[in-house]
PDB file of C-alpha atoms in Angstrom:
ATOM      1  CA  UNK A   1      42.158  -6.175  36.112  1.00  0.00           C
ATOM      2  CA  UNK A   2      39.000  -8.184  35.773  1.00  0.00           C
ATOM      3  CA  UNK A   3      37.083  -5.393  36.571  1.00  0.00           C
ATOM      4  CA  UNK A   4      38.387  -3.055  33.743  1.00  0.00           C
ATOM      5  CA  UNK A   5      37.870  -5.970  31.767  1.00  0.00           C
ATOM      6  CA  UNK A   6      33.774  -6.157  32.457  1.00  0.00           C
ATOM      7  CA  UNK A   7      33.840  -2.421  32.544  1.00  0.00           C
ATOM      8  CA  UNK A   8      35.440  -2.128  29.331  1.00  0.00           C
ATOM      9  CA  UNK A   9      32.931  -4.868  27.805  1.00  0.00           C
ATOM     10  CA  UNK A  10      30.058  -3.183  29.570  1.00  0.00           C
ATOM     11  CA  UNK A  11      30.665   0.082  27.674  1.00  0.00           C
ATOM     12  CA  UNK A  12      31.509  -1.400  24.297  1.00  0.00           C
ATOM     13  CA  UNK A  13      27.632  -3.267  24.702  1.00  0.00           C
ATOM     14  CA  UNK A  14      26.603  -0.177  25.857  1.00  0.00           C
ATOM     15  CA  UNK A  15      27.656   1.748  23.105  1.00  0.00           C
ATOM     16  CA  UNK A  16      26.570  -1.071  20.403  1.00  0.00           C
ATOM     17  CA  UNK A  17      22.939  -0.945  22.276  1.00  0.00           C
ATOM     18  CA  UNK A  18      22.386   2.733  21.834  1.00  0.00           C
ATOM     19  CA  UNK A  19      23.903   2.572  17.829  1.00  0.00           C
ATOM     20  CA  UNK A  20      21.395  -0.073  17.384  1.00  0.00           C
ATOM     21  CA  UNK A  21      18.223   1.785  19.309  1.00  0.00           C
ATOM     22  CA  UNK A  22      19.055   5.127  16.660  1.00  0.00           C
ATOM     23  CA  UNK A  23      19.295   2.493  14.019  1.00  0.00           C
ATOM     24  CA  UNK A  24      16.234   1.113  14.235  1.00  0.00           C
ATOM     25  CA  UNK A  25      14.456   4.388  15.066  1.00  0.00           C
ATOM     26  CA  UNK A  26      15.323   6.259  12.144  1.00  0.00           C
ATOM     27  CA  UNK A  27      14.732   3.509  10.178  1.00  0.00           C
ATOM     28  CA  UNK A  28      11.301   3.030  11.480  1.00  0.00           C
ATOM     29  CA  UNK A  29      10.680   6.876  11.463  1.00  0.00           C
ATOM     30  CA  UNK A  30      11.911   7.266   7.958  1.00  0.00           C
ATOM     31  CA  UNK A  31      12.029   4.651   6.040  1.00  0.00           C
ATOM     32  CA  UNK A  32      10.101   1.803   7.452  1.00  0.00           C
ATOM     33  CA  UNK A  33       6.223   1.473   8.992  1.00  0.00           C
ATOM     34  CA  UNK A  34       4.985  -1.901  10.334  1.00  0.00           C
ATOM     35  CA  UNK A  35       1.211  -2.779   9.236  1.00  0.00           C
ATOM     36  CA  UNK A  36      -0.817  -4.860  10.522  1.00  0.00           C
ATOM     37  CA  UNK A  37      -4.378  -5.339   7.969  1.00  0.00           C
ATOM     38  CA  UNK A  38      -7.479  -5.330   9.221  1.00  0.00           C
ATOM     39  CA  UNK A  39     -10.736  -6.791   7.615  1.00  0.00           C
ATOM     40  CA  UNK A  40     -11.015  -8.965   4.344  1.00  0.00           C
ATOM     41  CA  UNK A  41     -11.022  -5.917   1.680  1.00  0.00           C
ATOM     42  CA  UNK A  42      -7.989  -6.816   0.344  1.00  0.00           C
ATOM     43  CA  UNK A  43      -8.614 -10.526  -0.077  1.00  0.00           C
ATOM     44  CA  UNK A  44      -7.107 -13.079  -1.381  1.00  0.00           C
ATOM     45  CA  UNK A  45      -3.596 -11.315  -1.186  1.00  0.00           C
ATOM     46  CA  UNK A  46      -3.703  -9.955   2.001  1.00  0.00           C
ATOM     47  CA  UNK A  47      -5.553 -11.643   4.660  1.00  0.00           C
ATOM     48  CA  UNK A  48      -6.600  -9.999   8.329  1.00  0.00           C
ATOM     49  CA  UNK A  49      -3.583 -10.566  10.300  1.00  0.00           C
ATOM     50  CA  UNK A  50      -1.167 -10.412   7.753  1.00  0.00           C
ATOM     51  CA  UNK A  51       1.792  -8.323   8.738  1.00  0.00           C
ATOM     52  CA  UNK A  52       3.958  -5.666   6.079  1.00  0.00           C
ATOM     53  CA  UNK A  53       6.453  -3.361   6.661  1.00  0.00           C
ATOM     54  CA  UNK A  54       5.866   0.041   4.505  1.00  0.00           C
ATOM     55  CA  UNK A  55       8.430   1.692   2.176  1.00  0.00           C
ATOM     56  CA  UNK A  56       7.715   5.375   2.962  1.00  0.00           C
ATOM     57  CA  UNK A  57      10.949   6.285   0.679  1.00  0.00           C
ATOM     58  CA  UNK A  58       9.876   5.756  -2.633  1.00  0.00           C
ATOM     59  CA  UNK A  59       6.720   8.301  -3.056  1.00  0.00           C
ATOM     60  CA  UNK A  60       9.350  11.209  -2.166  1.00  0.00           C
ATOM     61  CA  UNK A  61      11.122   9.765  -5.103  1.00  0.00           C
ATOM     62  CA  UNK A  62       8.769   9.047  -7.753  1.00  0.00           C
ATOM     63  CA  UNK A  63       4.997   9.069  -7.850  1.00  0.00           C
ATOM     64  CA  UNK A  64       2.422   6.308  -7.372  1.00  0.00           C
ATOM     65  CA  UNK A  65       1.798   3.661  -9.836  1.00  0.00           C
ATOM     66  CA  UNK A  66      -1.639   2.071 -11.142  1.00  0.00           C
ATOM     67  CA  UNK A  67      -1.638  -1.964  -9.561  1.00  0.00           C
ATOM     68  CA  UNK A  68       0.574  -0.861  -6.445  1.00  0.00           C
ATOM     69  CA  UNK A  69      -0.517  -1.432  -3.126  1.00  0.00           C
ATOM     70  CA  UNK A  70      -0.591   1.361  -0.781  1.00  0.00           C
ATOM     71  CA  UNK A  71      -1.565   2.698   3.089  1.00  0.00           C
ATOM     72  CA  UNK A  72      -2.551   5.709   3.387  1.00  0.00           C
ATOM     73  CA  UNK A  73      -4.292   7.821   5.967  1.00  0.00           C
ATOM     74  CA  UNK A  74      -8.586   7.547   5.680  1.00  0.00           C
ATOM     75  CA  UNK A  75      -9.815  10.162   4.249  1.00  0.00           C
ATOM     76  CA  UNK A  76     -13.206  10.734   6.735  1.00  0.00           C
ATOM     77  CA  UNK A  77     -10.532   9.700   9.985  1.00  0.00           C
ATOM     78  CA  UNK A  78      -7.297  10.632   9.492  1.00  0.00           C
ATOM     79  CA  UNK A  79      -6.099   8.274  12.804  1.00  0.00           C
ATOM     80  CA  UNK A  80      -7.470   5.647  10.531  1.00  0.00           C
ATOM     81  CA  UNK A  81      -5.352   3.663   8.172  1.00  0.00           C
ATOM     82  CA  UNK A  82      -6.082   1.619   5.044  1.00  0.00           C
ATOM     83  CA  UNK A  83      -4.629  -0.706   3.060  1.00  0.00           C
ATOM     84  CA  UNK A  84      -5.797  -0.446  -1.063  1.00  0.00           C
ATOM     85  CA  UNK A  85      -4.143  -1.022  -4.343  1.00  0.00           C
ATOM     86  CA  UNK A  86      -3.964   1.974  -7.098  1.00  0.00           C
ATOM     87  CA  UNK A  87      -6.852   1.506  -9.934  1.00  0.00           C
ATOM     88  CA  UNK A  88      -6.756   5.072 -11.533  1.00  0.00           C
ATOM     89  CA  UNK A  89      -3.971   8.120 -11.486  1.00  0.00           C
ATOM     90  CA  UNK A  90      -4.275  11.910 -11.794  1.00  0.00           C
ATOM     91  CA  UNK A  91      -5.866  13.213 -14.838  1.00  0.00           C
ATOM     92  CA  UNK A  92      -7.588   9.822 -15.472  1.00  0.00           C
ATOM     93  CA  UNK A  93     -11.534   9.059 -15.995  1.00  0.00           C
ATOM     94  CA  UNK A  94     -12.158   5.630 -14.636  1.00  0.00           C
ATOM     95  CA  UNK A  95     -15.471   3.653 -15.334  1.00  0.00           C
ATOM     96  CA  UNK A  96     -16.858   0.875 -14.278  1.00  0.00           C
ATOM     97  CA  UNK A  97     -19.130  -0.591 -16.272  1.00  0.00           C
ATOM     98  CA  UNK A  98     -20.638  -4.245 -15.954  1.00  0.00           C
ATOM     99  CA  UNK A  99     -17.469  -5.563 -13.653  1.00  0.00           C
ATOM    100  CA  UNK A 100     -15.137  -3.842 -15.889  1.00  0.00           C
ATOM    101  CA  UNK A 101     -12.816  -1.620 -15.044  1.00  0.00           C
ATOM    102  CA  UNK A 102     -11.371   0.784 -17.426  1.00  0.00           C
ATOM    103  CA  UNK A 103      -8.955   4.405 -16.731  1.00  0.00           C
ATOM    104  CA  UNK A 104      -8.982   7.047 -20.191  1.00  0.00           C
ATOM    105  CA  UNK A 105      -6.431   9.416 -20.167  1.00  0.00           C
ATOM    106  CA  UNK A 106      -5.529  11.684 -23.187  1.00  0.00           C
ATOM    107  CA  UNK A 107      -7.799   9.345 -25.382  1.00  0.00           C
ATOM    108  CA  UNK A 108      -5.654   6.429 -23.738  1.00  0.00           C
ATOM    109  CA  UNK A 109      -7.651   3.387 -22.608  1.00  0.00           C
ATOM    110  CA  UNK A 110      -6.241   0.973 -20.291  1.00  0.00           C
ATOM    111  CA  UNK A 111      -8.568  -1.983 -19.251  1.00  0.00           C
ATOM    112  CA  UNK A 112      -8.112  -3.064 -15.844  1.00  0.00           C
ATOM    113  CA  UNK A 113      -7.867  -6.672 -15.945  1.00  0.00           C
ATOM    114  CA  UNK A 114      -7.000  -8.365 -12.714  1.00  0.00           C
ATOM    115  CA  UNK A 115      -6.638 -12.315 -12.475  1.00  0.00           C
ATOM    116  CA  UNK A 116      -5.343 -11.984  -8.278  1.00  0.00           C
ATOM    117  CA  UNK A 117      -8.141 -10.148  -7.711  1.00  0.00           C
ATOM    118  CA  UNK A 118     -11.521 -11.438  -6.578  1.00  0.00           C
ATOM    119  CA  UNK A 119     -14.235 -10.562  -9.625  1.00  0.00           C
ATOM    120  CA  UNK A 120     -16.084  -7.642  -9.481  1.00  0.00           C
ATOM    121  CA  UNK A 121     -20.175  -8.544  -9.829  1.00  0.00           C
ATOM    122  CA  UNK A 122     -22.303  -5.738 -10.573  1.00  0.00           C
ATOM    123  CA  UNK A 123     -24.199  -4.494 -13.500  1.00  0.00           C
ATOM    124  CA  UNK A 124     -24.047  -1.049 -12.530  1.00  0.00           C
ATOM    125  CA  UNK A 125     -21.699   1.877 -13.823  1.00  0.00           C
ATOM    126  CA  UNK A 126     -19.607   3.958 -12.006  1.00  0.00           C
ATOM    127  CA  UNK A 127     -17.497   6.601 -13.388  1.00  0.00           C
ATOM    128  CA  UNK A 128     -15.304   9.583 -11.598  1.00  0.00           C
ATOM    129  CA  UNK A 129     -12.988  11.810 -13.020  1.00  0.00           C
ATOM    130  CA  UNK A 130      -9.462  12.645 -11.039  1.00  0.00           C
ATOM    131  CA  UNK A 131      -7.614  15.922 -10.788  1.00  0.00           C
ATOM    132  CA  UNK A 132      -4.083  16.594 -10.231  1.00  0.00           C
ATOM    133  CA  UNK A 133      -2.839  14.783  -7.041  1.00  0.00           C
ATOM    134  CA  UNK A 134      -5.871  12.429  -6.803  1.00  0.00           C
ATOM    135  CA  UNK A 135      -5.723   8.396  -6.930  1.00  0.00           C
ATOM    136  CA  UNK A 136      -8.502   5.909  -7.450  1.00  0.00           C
ATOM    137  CA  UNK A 137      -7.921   3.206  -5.141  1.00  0.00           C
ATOM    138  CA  UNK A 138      -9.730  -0.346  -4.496  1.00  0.00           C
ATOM    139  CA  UNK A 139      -9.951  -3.367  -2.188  1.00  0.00           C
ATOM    140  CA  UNK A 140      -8.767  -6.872  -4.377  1.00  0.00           C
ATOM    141  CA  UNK A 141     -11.733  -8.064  -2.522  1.00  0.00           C
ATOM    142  CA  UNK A 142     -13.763  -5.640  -5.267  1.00  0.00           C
ATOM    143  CA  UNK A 143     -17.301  -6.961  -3.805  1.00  0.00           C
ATOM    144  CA  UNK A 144     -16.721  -6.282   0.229  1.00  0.00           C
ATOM    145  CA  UNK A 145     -14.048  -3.257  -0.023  1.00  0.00           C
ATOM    146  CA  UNK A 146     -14.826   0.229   1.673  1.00  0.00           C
ATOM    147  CA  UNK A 147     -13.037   2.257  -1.073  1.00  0.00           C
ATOM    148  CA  UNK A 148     -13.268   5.448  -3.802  1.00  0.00           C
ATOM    149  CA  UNK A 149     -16.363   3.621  -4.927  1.00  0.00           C
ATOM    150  CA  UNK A 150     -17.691   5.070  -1.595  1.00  0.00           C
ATOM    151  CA  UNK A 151     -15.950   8.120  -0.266  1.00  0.00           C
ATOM    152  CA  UNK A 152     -13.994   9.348  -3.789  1.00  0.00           C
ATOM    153  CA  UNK A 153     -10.606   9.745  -4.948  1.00  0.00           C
ATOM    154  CA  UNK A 154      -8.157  10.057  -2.837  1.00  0.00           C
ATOM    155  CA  UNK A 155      -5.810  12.638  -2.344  1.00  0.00           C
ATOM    156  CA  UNK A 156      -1.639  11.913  -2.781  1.00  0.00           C
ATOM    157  CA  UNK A 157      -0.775  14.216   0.676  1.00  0.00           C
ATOM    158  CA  UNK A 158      -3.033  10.977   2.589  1.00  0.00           C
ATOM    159  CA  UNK A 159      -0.691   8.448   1.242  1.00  0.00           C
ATOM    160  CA  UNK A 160       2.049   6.858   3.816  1.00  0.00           C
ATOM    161  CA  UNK A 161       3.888   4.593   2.043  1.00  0.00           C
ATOM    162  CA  UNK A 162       4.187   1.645  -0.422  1.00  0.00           C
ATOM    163  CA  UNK A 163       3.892  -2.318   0.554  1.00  0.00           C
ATOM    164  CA  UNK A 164       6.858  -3.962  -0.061  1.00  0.00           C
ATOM    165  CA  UNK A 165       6.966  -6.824   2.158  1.00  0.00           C
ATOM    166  CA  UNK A 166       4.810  -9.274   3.933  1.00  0.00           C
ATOM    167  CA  UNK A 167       6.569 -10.647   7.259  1.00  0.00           C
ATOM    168  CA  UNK A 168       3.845 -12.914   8.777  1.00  0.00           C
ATOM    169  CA  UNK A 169       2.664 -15.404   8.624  1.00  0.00           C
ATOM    170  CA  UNK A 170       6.083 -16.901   8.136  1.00  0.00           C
ATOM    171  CA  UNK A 171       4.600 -19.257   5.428  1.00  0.00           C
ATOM    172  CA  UNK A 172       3.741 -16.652   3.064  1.00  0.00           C
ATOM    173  CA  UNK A 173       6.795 -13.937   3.430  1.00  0.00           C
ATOM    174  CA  UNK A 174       7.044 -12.399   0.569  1.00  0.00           C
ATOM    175  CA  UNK A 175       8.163  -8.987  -1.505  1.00  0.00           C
ATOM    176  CA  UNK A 176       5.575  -7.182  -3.818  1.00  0.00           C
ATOM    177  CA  UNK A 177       5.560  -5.705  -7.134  1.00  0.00           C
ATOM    178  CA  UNK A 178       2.623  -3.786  -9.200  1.00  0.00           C
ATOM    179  CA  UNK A 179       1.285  -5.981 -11.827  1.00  0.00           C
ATOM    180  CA  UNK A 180       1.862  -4.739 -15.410  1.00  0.00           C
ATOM    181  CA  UNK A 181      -1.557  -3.151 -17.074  1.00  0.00           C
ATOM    182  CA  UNK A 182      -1.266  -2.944 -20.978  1.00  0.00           C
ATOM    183  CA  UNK A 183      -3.355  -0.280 -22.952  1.00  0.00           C
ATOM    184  CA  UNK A 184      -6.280  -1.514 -24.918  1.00  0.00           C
ATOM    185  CA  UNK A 185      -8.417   0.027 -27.484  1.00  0.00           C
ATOM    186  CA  UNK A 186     -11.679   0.422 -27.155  1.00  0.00           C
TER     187      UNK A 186
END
């Protein structure tokens, strides 16, 4: 009798192991990515160490949104990943002129203005123009980030997923949201 007993409880944990192994699979094949960042580009809201977890849901849902932060697959590596936050959207022109950021669409001007970022110095202009399915993404850390400034838009097929939440360090746990940009004129 004790031994149908153990038996019995040895299947049941059995059976509660393996439902929780699919679980977290398809969760983590679907749904969820961990991330661990890399580097200092996206200083001083994510910091090298820092680990997220990935909403890969939400792009098959609706499309990308200027201030979000996103990981997508490097363009020049493909094994590589990166960690950026959407500046400009498809159809946009985005300059930078003077540390200023700006995205014209449709004779729409939106200035990027960005107080949780670190400033952008330079007295230089950039400008590029995106086509359908390309985003212009950027390091916070605008002065030491590796980003469309260098190898160009990027393309929406490249993008993984959406950070949603940091998990470590346990200090600063936290969810994100895109930052609200309001159209100027100019």
């Amino acid at each position: 009798r004790f031994r149908t007993h153990i038996s019995s409880f040895s299947l049941e944990f059995g059976k509660t192991v393996i439902i929780a192994l699919v679980a977290v699979l398809f969760i983590r094949t679907f749904i969820t990515k961990p991330f661990l960042v890399n580097g200092s580009s996206m200083e001083p809201n994510f910091y090298n160490g820092d680990y997220l977890l990935i909403d890969e849901v939400t792009y098959r849902l609706k499309p990308p949104a200027r201030g979000e932060v996103i990981v997508f697959k490097y363009p020049g590596n493909p094994k590589s990943f990166y960690i950026k936050r959407i500046i400009g959207l498809p159809g946009e022109k985005i300059v930078i002129r003077n540390g200023v950021i700006s995205a014209t669409k449709d004779n729409e001007k939106i200035l990027i203005k960005e107080d949780y970022t670190v400033p952008l110095r330079t007295l230089s202009t950039f400008e590029a123009e995106l086509k359908d399915n390309e985003y212009f993404v950027m390091g916070d850390n605008r002065n030491f980030s590796f980003d469309s400034r260098n190898w160009g838009p990027l393309q929406s097929n490249k993008i993984i997923g959406l950070v949603r939440l940091r998990l470590w360090p346990l200090t600063k746990i936290m969810f994100f949201d895109a930052p609200d940009y309001e159209p100027k004129d100019n």
